[in-house]
Coordinates of C-alpha atoms (C1' of nucleotides) in Angstrom, one line a residue:
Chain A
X1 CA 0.0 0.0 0.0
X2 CA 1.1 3.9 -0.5
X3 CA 2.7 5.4 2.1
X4 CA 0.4 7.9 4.3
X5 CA 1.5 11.3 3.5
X6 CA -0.2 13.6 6.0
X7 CA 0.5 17.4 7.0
X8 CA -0.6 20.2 9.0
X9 CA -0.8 23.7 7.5
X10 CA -1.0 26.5 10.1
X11 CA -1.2 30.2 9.1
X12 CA 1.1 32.0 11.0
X13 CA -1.6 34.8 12.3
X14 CA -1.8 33.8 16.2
X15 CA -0.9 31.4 18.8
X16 CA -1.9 27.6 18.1
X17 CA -5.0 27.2 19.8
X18 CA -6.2 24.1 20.9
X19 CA -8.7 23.2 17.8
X20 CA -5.6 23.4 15.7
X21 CA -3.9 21.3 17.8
X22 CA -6.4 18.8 17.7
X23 CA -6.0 18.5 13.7
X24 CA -3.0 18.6 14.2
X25 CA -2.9 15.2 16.2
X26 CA -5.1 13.8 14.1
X27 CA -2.6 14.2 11.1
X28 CA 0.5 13.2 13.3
X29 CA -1.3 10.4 14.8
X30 CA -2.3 9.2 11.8
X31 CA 1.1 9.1 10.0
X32 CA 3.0 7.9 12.8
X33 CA -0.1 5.2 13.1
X34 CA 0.5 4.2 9.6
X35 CA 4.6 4.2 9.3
X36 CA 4.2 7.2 6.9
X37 CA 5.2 11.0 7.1
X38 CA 4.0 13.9 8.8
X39 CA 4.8 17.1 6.8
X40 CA 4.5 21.0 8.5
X41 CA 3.8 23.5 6.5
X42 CA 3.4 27.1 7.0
X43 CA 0.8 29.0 4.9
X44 CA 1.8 32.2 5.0
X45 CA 0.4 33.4 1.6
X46 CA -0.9 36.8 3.5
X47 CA 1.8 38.9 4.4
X48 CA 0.0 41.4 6.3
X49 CA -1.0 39.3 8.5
X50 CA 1.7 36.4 9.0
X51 CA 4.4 37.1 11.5
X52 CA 7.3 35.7 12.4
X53 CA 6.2 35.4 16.6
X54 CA 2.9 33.1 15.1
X55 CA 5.5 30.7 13.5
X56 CA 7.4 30.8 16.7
X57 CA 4.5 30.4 19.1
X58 CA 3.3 27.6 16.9
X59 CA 6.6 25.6 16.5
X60 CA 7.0 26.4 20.5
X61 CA 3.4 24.9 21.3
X62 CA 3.5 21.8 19.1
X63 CA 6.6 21.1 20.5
X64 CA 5.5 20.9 23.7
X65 CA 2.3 18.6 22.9
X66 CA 5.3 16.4 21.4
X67 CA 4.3 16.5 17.9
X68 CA 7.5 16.0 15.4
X69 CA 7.6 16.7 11.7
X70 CA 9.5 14.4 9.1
X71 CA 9.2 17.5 6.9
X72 CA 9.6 21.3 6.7
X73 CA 8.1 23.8 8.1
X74 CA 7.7 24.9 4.6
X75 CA 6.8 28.5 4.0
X76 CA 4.7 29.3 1.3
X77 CA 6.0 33.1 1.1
X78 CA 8.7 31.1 -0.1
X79 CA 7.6 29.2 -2.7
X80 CA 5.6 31.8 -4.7
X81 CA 7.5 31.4 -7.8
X82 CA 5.9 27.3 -7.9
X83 CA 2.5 28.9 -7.7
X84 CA 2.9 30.9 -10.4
X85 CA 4.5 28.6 -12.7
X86 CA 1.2 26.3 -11.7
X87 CA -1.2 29.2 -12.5
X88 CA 0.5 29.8 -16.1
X89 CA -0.2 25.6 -16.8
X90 CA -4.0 27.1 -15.7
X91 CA -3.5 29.8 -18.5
X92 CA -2.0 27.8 -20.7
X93 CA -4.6 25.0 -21.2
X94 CA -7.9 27.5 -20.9
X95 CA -8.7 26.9 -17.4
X96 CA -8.4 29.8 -15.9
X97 CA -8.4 33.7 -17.1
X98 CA -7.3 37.3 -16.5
X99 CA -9.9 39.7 -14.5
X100 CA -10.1 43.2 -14.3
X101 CA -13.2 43.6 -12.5
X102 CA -13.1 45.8 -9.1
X103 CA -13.7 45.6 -5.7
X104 CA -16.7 47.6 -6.1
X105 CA -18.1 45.8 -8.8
X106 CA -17.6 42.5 -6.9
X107 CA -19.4 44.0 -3.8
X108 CA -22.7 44.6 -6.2
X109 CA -22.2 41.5 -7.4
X110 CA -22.6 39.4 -4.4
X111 CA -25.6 41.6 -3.3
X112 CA -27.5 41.2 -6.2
X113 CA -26.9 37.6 -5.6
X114 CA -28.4 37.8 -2.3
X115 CA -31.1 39.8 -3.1
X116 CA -32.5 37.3 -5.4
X117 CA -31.8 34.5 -2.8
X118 CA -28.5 33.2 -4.2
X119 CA -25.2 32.2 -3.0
X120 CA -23.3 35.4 -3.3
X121 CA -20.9 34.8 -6.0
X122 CA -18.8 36.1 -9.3
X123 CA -21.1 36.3 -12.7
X124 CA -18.1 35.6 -15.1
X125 CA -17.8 38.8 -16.5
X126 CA -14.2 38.5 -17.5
X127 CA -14.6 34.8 -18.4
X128 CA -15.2 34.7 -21.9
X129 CA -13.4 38.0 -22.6
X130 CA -9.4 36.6 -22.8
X131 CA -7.8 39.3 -21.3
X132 CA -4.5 40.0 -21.3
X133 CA -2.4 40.5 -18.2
X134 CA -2.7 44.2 -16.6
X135 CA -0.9 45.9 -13.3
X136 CA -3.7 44.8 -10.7
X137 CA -5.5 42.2 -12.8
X138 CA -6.5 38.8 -11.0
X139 CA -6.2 35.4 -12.4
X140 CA -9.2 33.4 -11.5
X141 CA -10.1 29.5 -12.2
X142 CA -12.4 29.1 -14.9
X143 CA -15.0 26.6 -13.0
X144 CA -17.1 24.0 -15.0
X145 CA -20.4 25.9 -14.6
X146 CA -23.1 22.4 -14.8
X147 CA -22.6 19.1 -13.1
X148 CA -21.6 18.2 -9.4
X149 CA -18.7 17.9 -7.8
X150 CA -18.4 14.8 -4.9
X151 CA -16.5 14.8 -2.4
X152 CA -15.6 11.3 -1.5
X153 CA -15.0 12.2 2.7
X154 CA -13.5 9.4 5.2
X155 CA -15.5 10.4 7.9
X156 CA -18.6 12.3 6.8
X157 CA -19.5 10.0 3.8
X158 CA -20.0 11.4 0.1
X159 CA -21.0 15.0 -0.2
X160 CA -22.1 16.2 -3.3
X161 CA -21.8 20.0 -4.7
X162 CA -23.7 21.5 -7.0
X163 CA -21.3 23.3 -9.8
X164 CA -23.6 25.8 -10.3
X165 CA -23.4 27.0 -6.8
X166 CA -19.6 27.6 -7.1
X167 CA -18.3 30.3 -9.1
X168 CA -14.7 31.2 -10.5
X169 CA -12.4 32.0 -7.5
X170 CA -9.2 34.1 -8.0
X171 CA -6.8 31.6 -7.6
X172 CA -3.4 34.8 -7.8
X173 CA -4.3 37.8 -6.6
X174 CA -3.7 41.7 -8.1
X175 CA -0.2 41.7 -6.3
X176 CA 0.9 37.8 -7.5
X177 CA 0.7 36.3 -4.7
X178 CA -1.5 33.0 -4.5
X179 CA -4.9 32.4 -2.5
X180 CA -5.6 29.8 -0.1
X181 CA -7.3 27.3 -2.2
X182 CA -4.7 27.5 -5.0
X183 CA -1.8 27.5 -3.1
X184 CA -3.0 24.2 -0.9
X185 CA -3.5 22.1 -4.2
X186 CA -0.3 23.1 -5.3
X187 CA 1.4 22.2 -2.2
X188 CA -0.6 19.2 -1.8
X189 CA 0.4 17.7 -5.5
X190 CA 4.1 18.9 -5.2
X191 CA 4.5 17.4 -2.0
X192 CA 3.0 14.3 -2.3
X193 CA 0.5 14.4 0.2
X194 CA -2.3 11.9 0.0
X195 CA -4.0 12.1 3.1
X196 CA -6.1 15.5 4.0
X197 CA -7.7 15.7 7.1
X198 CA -8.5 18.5 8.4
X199 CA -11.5 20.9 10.5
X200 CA -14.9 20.7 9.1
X201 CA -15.0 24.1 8.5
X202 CA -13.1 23.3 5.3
X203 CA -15.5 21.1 3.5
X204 CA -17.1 24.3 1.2
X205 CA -13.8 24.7 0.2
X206 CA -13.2 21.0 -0.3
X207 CA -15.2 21.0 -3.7
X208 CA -12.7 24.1 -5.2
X209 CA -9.7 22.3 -4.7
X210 CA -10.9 18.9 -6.1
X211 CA -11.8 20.9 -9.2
X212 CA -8.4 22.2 -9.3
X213 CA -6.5 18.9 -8.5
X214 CA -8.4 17.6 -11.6
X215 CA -8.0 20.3 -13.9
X216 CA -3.9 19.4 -13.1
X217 CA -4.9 16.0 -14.0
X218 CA -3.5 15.0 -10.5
X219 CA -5.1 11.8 -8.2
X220 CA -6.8 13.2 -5.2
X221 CA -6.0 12.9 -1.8
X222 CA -8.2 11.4 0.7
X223 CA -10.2 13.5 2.5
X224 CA -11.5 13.6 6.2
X225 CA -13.2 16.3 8.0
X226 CA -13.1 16.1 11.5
X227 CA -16.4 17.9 13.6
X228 CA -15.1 21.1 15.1
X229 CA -14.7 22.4 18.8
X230 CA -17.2 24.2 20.3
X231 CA -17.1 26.6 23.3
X232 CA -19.5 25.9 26.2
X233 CA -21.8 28.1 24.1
X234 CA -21.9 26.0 21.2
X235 CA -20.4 28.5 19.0
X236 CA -17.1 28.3 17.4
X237 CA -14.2 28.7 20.5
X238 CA -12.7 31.9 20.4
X239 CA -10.8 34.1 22.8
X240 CA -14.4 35.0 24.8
X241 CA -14.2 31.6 25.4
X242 CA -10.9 31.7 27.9
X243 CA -7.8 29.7 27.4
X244 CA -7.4 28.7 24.0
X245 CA -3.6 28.7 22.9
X246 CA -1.9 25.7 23.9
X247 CA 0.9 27.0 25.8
X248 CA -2.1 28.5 27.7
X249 CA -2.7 25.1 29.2
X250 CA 1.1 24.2 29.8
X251 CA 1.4 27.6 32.3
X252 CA -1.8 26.1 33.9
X253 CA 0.1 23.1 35.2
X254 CA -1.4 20.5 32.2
X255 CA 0.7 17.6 31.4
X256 CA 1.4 17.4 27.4
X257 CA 0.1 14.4 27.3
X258 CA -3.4 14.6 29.3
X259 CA -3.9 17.6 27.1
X260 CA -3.3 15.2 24.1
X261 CA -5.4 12.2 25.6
X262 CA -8.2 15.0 26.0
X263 CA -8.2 16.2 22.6
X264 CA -7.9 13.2 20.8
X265 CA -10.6 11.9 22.7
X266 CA -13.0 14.8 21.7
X267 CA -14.1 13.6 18.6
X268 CA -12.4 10.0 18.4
X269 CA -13.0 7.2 20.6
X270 CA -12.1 3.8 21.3
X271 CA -15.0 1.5 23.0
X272 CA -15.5 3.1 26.4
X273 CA -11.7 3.5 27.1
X274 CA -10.7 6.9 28.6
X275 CA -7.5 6.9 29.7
X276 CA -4.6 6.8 26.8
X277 CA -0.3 7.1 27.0
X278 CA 0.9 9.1 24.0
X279 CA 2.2 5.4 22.3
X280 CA -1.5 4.1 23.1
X281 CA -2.7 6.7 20.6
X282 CA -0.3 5.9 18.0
X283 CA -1.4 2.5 18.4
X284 CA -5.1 2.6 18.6
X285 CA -6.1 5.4 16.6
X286 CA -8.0 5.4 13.7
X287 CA -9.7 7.4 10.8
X288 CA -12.9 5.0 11.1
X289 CA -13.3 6.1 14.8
X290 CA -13.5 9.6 14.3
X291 CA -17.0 11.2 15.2
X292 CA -19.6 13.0 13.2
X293 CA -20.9 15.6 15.7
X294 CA -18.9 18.8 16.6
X295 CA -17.9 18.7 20.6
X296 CA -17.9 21.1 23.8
X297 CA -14.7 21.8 25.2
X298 CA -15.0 20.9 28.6
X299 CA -12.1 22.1 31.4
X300 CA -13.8 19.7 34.2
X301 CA -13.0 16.9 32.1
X302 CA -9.7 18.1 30.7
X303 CA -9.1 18.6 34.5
X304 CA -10.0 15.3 35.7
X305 CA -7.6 13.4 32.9
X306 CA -4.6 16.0 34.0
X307 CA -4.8 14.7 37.8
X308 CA -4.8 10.5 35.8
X309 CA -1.8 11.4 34.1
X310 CA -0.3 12.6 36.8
X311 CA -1.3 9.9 39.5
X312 CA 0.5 7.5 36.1
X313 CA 3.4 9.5 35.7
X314 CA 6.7 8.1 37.5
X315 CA 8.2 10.9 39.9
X316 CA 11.6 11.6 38.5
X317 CA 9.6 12.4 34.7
X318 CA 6.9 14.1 36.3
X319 CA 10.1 16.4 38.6
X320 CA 11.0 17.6 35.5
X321 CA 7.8 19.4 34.4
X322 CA 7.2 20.5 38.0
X323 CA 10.2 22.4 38.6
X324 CA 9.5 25.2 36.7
X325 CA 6.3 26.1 38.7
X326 CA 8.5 25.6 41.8
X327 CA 11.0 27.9 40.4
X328 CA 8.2 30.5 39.5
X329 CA 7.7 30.3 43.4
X330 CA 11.2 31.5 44.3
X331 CA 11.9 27.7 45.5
X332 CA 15.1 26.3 45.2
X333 CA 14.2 22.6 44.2
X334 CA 16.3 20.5 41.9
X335 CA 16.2 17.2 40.3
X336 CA 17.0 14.2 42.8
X337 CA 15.3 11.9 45.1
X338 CA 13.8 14.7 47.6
X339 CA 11.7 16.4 44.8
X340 CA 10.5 12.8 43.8
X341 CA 9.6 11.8 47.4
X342 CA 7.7 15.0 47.4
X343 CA 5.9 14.0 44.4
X344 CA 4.6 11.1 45.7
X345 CA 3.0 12.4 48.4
X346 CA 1.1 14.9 46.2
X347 CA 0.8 13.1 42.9
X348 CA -3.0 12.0 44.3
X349 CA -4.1 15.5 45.5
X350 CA -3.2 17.9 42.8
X351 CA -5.1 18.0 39.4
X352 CA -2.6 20.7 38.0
X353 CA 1.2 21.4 38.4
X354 CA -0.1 24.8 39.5
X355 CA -1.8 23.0 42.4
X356 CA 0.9 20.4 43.2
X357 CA 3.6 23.2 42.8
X358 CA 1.7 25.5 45.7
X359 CA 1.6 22.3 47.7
X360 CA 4.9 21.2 48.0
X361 CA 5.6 24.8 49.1
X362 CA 6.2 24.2 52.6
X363 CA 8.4 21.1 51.6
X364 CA 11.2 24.1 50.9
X365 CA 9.9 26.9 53.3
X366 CA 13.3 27.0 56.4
X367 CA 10.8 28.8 59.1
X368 CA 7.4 27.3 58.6
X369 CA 4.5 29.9 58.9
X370 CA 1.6 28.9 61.3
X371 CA -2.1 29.8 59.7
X372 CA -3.4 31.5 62.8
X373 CA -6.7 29.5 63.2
X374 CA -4.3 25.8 63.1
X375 CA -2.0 27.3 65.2
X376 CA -4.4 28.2 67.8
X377 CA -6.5 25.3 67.6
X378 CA -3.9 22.7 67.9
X379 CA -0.3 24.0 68.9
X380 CA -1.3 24.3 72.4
X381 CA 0.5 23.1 75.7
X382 CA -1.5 20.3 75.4
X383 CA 0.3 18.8 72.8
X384 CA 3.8 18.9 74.2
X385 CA 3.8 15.8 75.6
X386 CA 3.0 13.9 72.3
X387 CA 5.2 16.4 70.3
X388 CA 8.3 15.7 73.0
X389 CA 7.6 11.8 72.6
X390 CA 7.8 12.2 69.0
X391 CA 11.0 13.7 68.9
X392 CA 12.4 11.0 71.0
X393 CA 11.0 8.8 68.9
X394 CA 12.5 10.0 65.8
X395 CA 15.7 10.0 67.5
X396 CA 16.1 6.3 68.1
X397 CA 14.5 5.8 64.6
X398 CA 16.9 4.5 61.5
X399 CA 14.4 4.1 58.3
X400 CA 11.8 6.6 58.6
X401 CA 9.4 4.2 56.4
X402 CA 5.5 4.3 56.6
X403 CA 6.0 1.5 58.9
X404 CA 8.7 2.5 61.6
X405 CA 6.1 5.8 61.8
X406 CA 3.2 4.3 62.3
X407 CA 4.4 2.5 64.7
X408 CA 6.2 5.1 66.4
X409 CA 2.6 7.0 66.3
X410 CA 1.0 3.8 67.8
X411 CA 3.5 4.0 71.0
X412 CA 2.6 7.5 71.5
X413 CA -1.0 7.2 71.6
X414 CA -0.5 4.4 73.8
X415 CA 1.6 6.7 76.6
X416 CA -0.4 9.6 76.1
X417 CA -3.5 7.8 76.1
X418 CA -4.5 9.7 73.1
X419 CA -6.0 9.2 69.8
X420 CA -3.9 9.7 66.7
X421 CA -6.5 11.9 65.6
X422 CA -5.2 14.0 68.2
X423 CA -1.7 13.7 67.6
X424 CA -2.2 13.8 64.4
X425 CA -3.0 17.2 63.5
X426 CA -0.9 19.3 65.8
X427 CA 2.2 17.4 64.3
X428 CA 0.7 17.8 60.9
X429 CA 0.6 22.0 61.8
X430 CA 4.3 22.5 63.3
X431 CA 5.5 20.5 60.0
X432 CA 3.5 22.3 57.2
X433 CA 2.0 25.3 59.3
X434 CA -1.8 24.1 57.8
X435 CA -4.5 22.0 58.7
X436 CA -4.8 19.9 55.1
X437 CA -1.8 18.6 53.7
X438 CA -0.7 14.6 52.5
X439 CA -1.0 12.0 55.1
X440 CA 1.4 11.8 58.6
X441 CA 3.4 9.4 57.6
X442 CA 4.3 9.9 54.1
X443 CA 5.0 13.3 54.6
X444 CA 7.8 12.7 57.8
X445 CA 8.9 10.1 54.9
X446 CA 9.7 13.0 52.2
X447 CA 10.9 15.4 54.8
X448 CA 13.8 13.4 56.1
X449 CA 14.8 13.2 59.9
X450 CA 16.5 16.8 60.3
X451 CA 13.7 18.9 58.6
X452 CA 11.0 17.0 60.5
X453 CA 12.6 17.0 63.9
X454 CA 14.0 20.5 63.4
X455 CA 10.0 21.6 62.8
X456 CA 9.0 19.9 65.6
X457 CA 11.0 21.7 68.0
X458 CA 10.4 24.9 66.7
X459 CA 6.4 24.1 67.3
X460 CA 7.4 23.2 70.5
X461 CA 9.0 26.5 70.9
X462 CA 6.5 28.2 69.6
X463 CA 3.8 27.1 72.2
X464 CA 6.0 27.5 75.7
X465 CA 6.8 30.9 74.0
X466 CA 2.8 31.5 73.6
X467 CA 2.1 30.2 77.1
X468 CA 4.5 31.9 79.1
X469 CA 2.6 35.2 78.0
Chain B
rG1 C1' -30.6 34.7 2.2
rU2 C1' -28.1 30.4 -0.2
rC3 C1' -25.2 26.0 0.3
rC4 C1' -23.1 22.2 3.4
rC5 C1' -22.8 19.3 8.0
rC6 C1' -24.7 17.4 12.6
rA7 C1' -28.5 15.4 16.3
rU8 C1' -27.9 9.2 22.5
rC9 C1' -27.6 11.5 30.0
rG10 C1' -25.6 18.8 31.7
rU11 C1' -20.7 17.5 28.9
rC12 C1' -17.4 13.7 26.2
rU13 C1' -19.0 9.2 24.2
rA14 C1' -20.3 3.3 23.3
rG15 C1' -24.2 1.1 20.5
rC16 C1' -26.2 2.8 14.6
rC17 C1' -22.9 0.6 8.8
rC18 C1' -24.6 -5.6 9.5
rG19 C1' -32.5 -3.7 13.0
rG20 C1' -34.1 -8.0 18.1
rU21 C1' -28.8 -9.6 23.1
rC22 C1' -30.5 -1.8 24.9
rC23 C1' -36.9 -0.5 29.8
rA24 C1' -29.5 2.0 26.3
rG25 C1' -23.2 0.9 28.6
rG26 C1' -18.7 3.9 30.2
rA27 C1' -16.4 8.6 31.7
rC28 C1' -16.5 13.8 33.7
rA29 C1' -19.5 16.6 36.9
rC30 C1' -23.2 16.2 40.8
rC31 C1' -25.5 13.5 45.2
rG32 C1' -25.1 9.6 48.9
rG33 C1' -22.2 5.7 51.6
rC34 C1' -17.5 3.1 52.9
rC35 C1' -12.3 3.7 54.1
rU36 C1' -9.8 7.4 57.3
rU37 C1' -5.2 11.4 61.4
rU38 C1' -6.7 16.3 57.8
rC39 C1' -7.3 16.9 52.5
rA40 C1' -7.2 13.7 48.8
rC41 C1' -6.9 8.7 46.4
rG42 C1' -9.6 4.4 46.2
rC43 C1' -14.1 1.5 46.5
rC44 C1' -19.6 0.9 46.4
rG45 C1' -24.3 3.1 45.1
rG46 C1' -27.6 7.0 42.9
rC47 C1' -29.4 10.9 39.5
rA48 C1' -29.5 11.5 34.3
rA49 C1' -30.3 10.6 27.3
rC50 C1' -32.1 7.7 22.0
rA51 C1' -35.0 16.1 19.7
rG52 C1' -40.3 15.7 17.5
rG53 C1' -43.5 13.5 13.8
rG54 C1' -44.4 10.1 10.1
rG55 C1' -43.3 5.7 7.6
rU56 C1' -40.7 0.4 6.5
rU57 C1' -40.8 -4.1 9.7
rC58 C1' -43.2 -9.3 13.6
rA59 C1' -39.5 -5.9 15.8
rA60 C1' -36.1 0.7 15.2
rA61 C1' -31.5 4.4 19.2
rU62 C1' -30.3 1.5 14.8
rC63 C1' -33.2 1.9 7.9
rC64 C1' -36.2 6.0 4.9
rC65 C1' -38.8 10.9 4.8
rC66 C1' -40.3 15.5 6.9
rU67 C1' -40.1 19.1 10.9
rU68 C1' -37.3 21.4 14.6
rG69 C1' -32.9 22.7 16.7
rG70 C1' -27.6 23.5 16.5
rG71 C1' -23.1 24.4 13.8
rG72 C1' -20.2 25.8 9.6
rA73 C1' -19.3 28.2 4.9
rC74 C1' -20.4 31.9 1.4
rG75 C1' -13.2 37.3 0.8
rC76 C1' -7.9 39.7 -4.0
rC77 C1' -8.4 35.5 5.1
rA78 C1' -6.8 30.8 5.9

RNA sequence: GUCCCCAUCGUCUAGCCCGGUCCAGGACACCGGCCUUUCACGCCGGCAACAGGGGUUCAAAUCCCCUUGGGGACGCCA
């Protein structure tokens, strides 16, 4: 069988949001899926609008999400010359023509179109009239005007196009540059790409292009149009609709990955399976599974798969994408076996980085800050028996496993008479200065023997100091 | 306005192609309960959907038609 050529085509006029990425992955996932090649291309054919920070942004943002290329980026700014020499073959053989007709006139066109309850479109008036080339004359495709036009879709089934409801679109604008359409099915043929999948918001366009690729005399590529993503209002997701460029979600503590797993699943699914590793997509996914319906964006969810990924992520991988939120937070954490102990004790109570980031704070904090409400509740001279005991008890202590503490725990409740409940807590305050943080024993664990004990006594400072008041 | 697409719990979806095993399954969220030293995790249970109407058929979420609703596209943007 033909190798899978796929590609993704971004216009360099914004941040990657997370739609894009989403066809995006489908194209990747499908080429890697398939053994074949991924190819990125930039379509830059407006210069006004293209900048040079998009094509960063977007480069930056699929690299993150892990997506590679096995070709380009291309630029089509760069390539303007091919589309020309593909527009004079157009010329050349009759299908396509000169036009001098202006804006204006185009304007009255389309509303006379509408006013008679048509498709607003071009009436041909240069068609016939073999013009020659002029200073801001456009070149436009010469359309079959009867028949239909099919196209034969992988996921939405055969759609068929009237002719007569498409007209002759410029295919080089006044200035020589090429438009969209035109330049895609160039790029498309000349780069061997034979697999197009892309946002549903394409398909009217769909029909242009296939008339082009046959008017080249070129096979056509398969086509797939994947349902779009819709904000919580059902409309198309822009900016009103919060975070929407990928990076976006990396500075709000997502893992790559859960973002990936969320994305792919909106639209695509396999049987009632949820959770998927990056290799699981590239092994599972299919065309055939790909969804109809246009999907909601929905943060819960996105949410809920973040705090999966990173309950399934080992420690030392998941350090590395931590440590920049910790370093946002002024704390000096490096790679290494405390960061990783940390990590497990937070990996099952933080759905972002963010969140896990703000709790391992007190991990790193020297002089640990008492919230006044904990602090009066439970460091009080009460508790400086059981606090005293457990400094002993750390003392004569080798391993500070689960185990050791727990039992060490037990003997204290056992001299004191008091519940671990009660212990609990007040230990739980002098070490982290809050009321809610991972469990007792875990915790002493990650801290070590010097921080924990070195907390302690400063709690136990802390309440003869209160009480001698 | 014209053209195109879509339609299962609030949301993502399985099932639909190859009608019966579906008084519709899973997940998120939500609500209970269990576990428990806090918060979580985990486990158990609950709530909740085939848009409406016509056909076809012994039988329809599944096939056909219409209606309604939603989305998208109609640029010398991509």
């Amino acid at each position: 069988m033909e190798k899978i050529i796929t590609r993704f085509p971004p216009s360099p006029t914004g941040y990657l949001h997370v739609g894009g990425a989403r066809t995006a992955l489908f194209n990747w996932l499908y080429a890697r899926h398939m053994k074949g090649k991924f190819i990125l291309r930039i379509e830059d054919t407006d210069i006004e609008r293209s900048t040079r920070e998009s094509v960063d942004a977007i480069l930056e943002a699929l690299e993150w999400i892990g997506i590679d290329w096995d070709e380009g980026p291309y630029f089509q700014s760069q390539r303007f010359d091919v589309y020309k020499k593909y527009a004079q073959k157009l010329l050349d053989s009759g299908q396509a023509y000169y036009c001098t007709c202006s804006r204006e006139q185009l304007e009255n066109m389309r509303k006379k179109a509408m006013e008679v309850g048509g498709k607003p479109k071009y009436d041909g008036t240069c068609r016939g009239k073999e013009l020659s080339k002029t200073d801001d004359s456009v070149i436009r495709f010469k359309a079959p005007l009867v028949g239909t036009t099919v196209v034969e879709d992988v996921i939405k089934g055969n759609i068929v196009f009237q002719n007569s409801e498409l007209d002759d679109f410029i295919i080089q604008r006044g200035d020589g540059t090429p438009t969209y359409n035109f330049a895609v099915v160039v790029d498309d043929i000349t780069m061997g790409i034979n697999t197009v999948i892309r946002g549903d918001d394409h398909v009217n366009n769909t029909p242009k292009q296939i008339m082009l690729f046959k008017a080249f005399g070129c096979p056509l590529p398969t086509f797939g149009h994947v349902p779009m993503v819709l904000g919580c209002d059902r409309t198309r997701l822009s900016k009103r609709h919060g975070a929407m460029s990928v990076t976006a979600y990396r500075d709000m503590g997502f893992l790559p990955d859960a973002l990936i797993n969320y994305l792919v699943r909106l639209g695509w699914s396999y049987g009632d399976q949820e959770f998927f590793s990056k290799d699981e997509l590239i092994e599972k996914f299919s065309l055939e599974n790909i969804g109809r319906s246009a999907g909601i964006f929905n943060m819960e969810k996105l949410l809920a798969l973040n705090a999966d990924h990173i309950k399934a992520t080992p420690p030392g991988k998941l350090a590395r994408h931590l440590l920049p939120f910790l370093r946002e937070r002024n704390l000096n954490a490096e790679e290494g076996p405390y960061i990783e102990s940390i990590i497990e004790t937070l990996a099952t109570r933080s759905k972002t980085l963010q969140e896990m980031a703000e709790g391992a704070m007190f991990y790193f904090q020297e002089e640990i800050e008492y919230e006044e409400t904990a602090a009066k509740k439970f460091l009080t001279p009460s508790v400086l028996e059981p606090l005293n005991l457990l400094l002993m008890e750390l003392n004569s202590l080798e391993h500070l496993s689960e185990k050791n503490l727990e039992n060490a725990f037990i003997k204290i409740m056992e001299q004191t008479g008091l519940k671990l409940g009660k212990i609990a807590q007040p230990v739980r305050v002098a070490l982290t200065g809050k009321t809610v943080s991972p469990g007792i024993f875990e915790m002493i664990h990650a801290l070590g023997k010097k921080r924990t004990q070195a907390r302690l006594k400063r709690a136990v400072e802390f309440i003869t100091g209160q009480s001698d008041l």
